[in-house]
mmCIF file of C-alpha atoms and ligand atoms in Angstrom:
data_model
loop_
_atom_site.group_PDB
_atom_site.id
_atom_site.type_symbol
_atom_site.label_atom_id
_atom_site.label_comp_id
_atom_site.label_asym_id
_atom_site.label_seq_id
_atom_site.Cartn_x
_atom_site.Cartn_y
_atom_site.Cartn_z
ATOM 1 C CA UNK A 470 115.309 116.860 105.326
ATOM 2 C CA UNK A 471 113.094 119.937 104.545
ATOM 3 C CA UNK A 472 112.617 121.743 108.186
ATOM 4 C CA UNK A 473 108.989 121.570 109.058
ATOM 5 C CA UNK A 474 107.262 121.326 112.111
ATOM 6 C CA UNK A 475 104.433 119.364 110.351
ATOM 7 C CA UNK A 476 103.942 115.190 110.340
ATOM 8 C CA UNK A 477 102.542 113.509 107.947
ATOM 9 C CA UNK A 478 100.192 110.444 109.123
ATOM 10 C CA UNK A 479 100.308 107.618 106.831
ATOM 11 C CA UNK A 480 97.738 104.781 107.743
ATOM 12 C CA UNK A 481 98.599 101.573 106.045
ATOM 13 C CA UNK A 482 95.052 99.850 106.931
ATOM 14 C CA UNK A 483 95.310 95.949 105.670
ATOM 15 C CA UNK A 484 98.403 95.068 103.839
ATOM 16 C CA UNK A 485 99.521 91.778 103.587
ATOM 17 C CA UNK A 486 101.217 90.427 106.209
ATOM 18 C CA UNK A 487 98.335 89.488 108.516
ATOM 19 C CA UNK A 488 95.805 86.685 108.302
ATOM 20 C CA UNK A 489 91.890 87.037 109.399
ATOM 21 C CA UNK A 490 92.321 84.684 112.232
ATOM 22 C CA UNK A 491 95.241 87.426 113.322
ATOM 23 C CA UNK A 492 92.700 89.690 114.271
ATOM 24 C CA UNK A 493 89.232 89.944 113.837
ATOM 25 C CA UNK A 494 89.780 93.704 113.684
ATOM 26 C CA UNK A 495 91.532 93.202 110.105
ATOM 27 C CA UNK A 496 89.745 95.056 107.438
ATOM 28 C CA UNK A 497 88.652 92.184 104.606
ATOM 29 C CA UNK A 498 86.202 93.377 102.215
ATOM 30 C CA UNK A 499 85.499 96.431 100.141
ATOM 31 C CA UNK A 500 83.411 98.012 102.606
ATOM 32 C CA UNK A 501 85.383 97.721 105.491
ATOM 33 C CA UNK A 502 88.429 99.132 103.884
ATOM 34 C CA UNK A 503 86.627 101.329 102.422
ATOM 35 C CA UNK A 504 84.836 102.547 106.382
ATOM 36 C CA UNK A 505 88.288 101.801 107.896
ATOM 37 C CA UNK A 506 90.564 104.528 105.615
ATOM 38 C CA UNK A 507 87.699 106.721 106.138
ATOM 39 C CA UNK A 508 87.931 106.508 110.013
ATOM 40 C CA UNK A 509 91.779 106.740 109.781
ATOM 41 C CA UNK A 510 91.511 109.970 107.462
ATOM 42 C CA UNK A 511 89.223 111.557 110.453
ATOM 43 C CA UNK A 512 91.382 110.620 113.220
ATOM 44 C CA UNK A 513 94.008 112.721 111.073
ATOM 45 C CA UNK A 514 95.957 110.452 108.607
ATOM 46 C CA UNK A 515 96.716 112.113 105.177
ATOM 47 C CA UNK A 516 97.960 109.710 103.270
ATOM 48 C CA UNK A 517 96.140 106.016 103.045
ATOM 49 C CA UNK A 518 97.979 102.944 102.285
ATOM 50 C CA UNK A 519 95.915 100.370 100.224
ATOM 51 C CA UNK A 520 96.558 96.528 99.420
ATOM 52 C CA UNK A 521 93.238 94.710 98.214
ATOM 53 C CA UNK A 522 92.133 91.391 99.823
ATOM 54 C CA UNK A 523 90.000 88.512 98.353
ATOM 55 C CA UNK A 524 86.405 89.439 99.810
ATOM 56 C CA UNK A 525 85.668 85.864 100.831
ATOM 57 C CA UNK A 526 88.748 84.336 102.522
ATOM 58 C CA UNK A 527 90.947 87.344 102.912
ATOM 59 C CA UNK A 528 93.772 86.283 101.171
ATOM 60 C CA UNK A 529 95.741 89.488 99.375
ATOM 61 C CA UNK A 530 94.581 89.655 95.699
ATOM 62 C CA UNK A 531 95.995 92.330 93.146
ATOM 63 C CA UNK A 532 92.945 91.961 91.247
ATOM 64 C CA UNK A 533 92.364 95.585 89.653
ATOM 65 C CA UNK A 534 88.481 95.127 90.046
ATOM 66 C CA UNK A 535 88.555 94.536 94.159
ATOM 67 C CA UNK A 536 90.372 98.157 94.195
ATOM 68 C CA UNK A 537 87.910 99.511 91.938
ATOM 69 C CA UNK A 538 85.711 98.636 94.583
ATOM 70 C CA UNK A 539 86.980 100.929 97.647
ATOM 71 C CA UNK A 540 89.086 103.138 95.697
ATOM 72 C CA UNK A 541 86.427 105.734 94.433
ATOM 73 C CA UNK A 542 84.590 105.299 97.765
ATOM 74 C CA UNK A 543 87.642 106.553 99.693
ATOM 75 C CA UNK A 544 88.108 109.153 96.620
ATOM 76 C CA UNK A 545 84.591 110.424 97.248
ATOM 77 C CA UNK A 546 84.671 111.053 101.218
ATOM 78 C CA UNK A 547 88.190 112.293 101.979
ATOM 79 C CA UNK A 548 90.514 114.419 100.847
ATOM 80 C CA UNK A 549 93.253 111.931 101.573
ATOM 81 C CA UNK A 550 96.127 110.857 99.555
ATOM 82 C CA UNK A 551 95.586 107.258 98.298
ATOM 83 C CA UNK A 552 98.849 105.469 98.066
ATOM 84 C CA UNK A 553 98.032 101.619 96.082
ATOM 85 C CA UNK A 554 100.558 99.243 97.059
ATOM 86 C CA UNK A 555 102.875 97.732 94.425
ATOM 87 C CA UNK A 556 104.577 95.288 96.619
ATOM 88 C CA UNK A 557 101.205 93.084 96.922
ATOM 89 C CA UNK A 558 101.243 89.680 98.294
ATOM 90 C CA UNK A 559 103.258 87.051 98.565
ATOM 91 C CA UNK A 560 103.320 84.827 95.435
ATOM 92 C CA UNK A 561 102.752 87.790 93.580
ATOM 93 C CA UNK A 562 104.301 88.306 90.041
ATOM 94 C CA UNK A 563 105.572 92.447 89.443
ATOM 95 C CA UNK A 564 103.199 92.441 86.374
ATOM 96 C CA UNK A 565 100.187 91.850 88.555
ATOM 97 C CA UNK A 566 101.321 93.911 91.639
ATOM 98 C CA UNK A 567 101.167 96.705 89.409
ATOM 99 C CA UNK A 568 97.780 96.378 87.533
ATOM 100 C CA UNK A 569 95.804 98.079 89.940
ATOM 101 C CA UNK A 570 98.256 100.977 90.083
ATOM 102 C CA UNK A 571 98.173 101.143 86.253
ATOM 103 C CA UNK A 572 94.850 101.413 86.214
ATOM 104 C CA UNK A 573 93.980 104.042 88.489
ATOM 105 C CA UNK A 574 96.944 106.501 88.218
ATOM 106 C CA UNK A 575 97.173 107.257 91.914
ATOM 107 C CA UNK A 576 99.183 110.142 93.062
ATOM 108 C CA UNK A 577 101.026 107.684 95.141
ATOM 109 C CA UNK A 578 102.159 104.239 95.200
ATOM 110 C CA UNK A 579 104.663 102.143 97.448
ATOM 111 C CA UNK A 580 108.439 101.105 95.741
ATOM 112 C CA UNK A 581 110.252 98.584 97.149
ATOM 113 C CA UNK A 582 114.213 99.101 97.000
ATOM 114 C CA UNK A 583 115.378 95.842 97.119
ATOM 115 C CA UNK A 584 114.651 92.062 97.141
ATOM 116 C CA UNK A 585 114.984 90.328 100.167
ATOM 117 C CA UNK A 586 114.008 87.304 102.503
ATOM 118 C CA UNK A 587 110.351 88.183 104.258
ATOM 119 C CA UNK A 588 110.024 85.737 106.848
ATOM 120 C CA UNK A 589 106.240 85.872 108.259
ATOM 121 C CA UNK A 590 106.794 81.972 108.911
ATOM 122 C CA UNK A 591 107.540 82.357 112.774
ATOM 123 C CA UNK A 592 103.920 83.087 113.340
ATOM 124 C CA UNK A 593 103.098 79.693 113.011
ATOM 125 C CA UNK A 594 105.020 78.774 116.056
ATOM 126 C CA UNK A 595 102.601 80.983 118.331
ATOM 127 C CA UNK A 596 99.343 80.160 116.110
ATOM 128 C CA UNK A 597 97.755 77.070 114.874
ATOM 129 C CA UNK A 598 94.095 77.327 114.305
ATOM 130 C CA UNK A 599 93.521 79.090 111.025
ATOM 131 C CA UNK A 600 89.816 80.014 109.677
ATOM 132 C CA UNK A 601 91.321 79.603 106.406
ATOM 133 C CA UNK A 602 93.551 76.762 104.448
ATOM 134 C CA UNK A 603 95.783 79.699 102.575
ATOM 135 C CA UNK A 604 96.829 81.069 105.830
ATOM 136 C CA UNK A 605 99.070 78.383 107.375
ATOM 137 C CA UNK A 606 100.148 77.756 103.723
ATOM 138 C CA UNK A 607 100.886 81.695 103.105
ATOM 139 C CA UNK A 608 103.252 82.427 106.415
ATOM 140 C CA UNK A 609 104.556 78.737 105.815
ATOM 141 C CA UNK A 610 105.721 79.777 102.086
ATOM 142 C CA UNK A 611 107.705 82.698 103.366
ATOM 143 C CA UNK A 612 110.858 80.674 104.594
ATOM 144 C CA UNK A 613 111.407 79.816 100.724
ATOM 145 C CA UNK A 614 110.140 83.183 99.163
ATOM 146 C CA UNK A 615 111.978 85.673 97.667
ATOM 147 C CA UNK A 616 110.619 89.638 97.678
ATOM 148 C CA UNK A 617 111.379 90.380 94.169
ATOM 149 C CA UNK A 618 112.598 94.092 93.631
ATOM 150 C CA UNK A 619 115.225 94.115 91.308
ATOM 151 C CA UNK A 620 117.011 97.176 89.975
ATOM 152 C CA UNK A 621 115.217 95.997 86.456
ATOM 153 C CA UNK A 622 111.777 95.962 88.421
ATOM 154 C CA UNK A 623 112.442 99.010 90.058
ATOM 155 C CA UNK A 624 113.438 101.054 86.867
ATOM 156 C CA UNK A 625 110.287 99.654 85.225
ATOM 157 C CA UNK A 626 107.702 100.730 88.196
ATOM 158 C CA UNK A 627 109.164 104.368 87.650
ATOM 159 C CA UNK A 628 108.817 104.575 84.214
ATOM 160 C CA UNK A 629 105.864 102.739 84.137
ATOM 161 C CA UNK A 630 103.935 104.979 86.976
ATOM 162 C CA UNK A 631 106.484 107.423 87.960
ATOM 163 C CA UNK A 632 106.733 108.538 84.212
ATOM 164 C CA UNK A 633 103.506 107.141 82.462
ATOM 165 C CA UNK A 634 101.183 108.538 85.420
ATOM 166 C CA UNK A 635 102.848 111.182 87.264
ATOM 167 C CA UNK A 636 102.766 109.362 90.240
ATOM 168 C CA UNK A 637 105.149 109.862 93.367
ATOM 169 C CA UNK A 638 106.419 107.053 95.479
ATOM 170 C CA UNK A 639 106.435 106.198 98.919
ATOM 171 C CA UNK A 640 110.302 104.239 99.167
ATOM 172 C CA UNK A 641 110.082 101.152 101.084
ATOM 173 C CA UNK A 642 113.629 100.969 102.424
ATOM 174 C CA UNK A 643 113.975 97.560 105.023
ATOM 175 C CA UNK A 644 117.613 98.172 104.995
ATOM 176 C CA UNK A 645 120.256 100.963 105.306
ATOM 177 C CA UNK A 646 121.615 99.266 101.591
ATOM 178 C CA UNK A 647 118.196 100.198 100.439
ATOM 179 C CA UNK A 648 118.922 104.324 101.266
ATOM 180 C CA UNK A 649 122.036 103.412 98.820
ATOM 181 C CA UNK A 650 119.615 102.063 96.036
ATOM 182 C CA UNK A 651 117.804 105.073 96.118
ATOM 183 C CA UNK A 652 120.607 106.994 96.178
ATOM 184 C CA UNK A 653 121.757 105.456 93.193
ATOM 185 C CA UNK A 654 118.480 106.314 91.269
ATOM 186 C CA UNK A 655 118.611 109.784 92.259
ATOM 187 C CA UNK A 656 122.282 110.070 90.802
ATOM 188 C CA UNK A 657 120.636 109.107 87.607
ATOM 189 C CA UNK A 658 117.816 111.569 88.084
ATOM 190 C CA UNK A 659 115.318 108.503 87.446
ATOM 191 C CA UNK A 660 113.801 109.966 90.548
ATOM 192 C CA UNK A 661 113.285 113.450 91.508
ATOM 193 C CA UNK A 662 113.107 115.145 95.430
ATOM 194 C CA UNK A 663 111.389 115.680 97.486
ATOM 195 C CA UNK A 664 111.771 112.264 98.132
ATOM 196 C CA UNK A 665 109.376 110.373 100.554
ATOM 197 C CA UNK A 666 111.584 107.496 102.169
ATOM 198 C CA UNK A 667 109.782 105.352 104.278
ATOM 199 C CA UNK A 668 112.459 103.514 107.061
ATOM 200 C CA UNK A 669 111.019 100.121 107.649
ATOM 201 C CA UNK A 670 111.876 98.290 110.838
ATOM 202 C CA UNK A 671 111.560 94.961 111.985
ATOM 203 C CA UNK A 672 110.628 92.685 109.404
ATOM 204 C CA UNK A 673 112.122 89.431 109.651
ATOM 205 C CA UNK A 674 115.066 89.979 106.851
ATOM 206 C CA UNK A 675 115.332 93.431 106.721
ATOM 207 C CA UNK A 676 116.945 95.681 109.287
ATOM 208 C CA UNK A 677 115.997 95.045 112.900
ATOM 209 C CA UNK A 678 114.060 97.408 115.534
ATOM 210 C CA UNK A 679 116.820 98.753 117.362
ATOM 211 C CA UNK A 680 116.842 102.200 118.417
ATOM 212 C CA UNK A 681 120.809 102.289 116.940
ATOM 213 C CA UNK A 682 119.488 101.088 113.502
ATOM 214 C CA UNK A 683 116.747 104.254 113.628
ATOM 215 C CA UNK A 684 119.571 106.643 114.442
ATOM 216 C CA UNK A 685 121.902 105.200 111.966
ATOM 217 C CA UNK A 686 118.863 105.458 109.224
ATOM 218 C CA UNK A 687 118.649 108.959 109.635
ATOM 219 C CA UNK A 688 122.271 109.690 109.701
ATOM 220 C CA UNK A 689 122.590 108.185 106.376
ATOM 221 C CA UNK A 690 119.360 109.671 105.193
ATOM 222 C CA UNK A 691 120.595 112.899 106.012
ATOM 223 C CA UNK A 692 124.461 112.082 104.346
ATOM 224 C CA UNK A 693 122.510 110.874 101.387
ATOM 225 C CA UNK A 694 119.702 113.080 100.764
ATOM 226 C CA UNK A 695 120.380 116.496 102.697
ATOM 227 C CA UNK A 696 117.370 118.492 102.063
ATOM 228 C CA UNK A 697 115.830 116.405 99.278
ATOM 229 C CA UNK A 698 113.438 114.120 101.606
ATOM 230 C CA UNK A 699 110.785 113.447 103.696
ATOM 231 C CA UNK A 700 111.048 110.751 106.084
ATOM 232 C CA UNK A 701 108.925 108.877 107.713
ATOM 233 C CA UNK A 702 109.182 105.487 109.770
ATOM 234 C CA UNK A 703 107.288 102.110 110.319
ATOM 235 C CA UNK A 704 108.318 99.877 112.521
ATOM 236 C CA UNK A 705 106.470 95.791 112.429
ATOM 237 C CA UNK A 706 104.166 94.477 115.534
ATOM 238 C CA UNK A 707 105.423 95.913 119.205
ATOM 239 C CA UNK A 708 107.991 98.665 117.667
ATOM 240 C CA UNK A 709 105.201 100.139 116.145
ATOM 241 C CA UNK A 710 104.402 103.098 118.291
ATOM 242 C CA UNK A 711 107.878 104.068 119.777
ATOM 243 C CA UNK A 712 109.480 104.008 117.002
ATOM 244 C CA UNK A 713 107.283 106.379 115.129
ATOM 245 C CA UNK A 714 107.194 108.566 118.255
ATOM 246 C CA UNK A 715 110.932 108.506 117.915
ATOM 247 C CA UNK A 716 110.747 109.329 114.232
ATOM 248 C CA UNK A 717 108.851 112.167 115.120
ATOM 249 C CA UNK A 718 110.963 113.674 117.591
ATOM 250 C CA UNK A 719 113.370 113.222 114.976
ATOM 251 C CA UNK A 720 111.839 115.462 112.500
ATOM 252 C CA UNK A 721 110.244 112.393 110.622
ATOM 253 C CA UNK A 722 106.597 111.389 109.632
ATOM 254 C CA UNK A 723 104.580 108.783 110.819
ATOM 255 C CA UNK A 724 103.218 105.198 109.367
ATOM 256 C CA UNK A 725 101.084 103.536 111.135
ATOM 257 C CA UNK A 726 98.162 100.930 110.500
ATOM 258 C CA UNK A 727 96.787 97.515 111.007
ATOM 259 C CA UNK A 728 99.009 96.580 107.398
ATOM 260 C CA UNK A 729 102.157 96.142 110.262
ATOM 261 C CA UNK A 730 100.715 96.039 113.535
ATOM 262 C CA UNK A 731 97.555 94.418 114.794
ATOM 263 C CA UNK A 732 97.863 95.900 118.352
ATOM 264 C CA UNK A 733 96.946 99.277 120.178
ATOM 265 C CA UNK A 734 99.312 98.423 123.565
ATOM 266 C CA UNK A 735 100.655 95.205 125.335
ATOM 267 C CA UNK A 736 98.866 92.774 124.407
ATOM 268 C CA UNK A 737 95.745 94.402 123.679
ATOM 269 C CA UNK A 738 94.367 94.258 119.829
ATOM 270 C CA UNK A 739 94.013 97.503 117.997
ATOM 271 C CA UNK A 740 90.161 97.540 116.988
ATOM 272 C CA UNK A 741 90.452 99.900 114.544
ATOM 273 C CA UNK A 742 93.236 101.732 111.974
ATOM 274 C CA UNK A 743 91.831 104.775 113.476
ATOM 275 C CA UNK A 744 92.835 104.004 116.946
ATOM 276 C CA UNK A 745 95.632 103.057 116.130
ATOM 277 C CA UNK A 746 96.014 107.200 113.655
ATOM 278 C CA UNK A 747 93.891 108.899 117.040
ATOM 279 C CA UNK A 748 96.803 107.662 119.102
ATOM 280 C CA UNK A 749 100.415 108.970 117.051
ATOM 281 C CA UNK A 750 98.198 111.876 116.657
ATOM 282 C CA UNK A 751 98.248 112.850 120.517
ATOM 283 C CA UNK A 752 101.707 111.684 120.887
ATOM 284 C CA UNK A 753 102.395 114.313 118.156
ATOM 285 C CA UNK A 754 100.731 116.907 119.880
ATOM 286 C CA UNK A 755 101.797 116.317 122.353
ATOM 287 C CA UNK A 756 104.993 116.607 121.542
ATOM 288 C CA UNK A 757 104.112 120.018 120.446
ATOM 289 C CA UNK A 758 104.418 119.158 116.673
ATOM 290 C CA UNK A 759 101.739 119.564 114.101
ATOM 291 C CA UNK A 760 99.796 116.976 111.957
ATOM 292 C CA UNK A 761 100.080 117.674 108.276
ATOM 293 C CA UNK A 762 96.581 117.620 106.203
ATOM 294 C CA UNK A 763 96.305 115.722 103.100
ATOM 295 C CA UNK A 764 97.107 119.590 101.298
ATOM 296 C CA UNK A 765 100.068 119.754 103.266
ATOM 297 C CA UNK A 766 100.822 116.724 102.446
ATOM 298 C CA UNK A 767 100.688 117.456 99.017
ATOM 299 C CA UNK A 768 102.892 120.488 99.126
ATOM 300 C CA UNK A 769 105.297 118.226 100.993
ATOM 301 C CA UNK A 770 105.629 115.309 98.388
ATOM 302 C CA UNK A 771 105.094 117.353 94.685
ATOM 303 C CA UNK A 772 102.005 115.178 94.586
ATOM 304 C CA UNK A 773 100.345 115.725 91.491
ATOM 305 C CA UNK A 774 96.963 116.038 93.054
ATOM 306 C CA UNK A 775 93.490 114.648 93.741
ATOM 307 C CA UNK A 776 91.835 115.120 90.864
ATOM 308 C CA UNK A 777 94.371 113.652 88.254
ATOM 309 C CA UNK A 778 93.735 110.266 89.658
ATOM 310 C CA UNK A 779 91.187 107.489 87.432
ATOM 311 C CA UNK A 780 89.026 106.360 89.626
HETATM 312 N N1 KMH B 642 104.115 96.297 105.174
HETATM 313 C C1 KMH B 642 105.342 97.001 104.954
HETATM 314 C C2 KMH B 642 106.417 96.477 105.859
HETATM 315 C C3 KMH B 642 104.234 97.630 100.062
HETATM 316 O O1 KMH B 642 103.049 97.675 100.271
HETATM 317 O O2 KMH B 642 104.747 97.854 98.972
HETATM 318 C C4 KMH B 642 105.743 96.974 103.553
HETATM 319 C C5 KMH B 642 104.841 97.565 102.525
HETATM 320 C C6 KMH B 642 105.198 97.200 101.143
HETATM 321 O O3 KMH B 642 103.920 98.300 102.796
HETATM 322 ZN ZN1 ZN B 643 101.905 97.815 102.048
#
């Protein structure tokens, strides 16, 4: 990996993992997606990780017009990087996790490197009151859903974005197999360094959130890659924080967000994204590192910039 003593803060601020009764924290609507990567941006995250959500019940939607409705209002007062998600919801079809994407030509956008189990169904066992009838019915689904991401579907988001729009990706790897995926598309020069591979711990069907596994990901990212990437690290629920602290002691970057965890400490609910960015940020500097801005950012990935985005 590039030497740098810069981290870059990504803040992934709804996702689609969690429910509204998860958290009443949970960004929902337009606006408060739109005030909570605002707040995460100040607190010092560069790059903002957006998935849309149904403004009346919560549930993720990939409809193109709900991004329309935050996207130009985080545009207008940050700097940040917008990254759209193009792994949407469960249920999703590829065609529609893309359409927003499509539409506003973002300098970034997530690309899952494999298809795999997602189990979110083992939240049921510690919840059973839902505000909602999708949201037993959502985590239930999981145990018989597949993540699609198949080399096919992965070829066509690069040509389709990576090609058609200029935009650079943020690779979701759940898996040390997913490193080799990558790996593969680089051999083809379908994609081109630096890359930005995101390690992803601790989803149920991906690789777990042991401290071996985030060692192991960086040896192989390092085999693999040599100076070609930026990494960075996420790690689901309670991993959350050490593991990015880890990462960054590791020469990594940083994801964090409500999108994969909905607390701040031990028990104790996160109530806000930018808690959540205000807290990495101290362990950073703590740590005697530096946080990257949304410029350096920039420089970092080959991002193609700001203002060649359509929205
Ligand atoms: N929530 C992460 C574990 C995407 O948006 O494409 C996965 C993610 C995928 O962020
Ligand atoms: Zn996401």
């Amino acid at each position: 990996m590039v030497d740098t003593n810069k981290v870059i803060i990504t803040c992934a601020v709804t996702g689609s993992i969690h429910t509204p009764t998860m958290s009443p924290h949970l960004p929902i609507t337009p606006d408060e997606i739109t005030d909570a990567s605002i707040g995460a941006w100040e607190a010092g995250a560069s790059i903002i990780h957006l998935h849309a959500r149904n403004p009346e019940d919560g549930s993720p939607t990939p409809d193109p017009d709900v991004f329309m409705e935050f996207l130009p209002r985080v545009k207008q007062a940050t700097d940040a990087v917008v990254n759209i998600s193009t792994g949407g919801g469960h249920g999703m079809t590829v065609q529609q996790r893309l359409e927003a994407a499509v539409k506003a030509s973002p300098e970034m956008t997530s690309l899952n490197m494999g298809s795999m189990n997602f189990g979110l169904f083992p939240i049921l066992d510690k919840m059973s009151d839902f505000q909602h009838d999708w949201e037993p019915k959502y985590l239930e689904n999981s145990r018989d859903f597949i993540f699609r991401n198949t080399f096919k579907d992965i070829e066509y988001i690069l040509k389709e974005l990576g090609e058609g729009h200029g935009t650079r990706f943020e690779f979701e790897c759940y898996d040390i197999g997913h490193l080799y995926t990558l790996a593969h598309f680089l051999d083809r020069g379908l994609v081109k360094p630096p890359l930005f591979v995101q390690s992803i711990f601790g989803i149920l069907g991906g690789i777990g959130a042991d401290e071996e596994n985030l060692m192991h990901a960086r040896r192989i990212a390092n085999k693999l890659f040599g100076d070609d990437y930026q990494w960075s690290v996420l790690a689901a629920g309670r991993h959350q924080m050490n593991f990015v602290t880890m990462a960054a002691m590791l020469g990594g970057n940083v994801r964090v967000g409500l999108e994969d965890s909905l607390y701040i400490g031990k028990g104790k609910l996160a109530e806000s994204n930018k808690d959540q960015v205000a807290k990495i940020r101290r362990i950073i500097e703590d740590l005697s590192l530096e946080v990257a801005s949304p410029e350096e950012a920039r420089e970092m990935l080959g991002l193609k910039g700001g203002d060649l985005v359509q929205f």
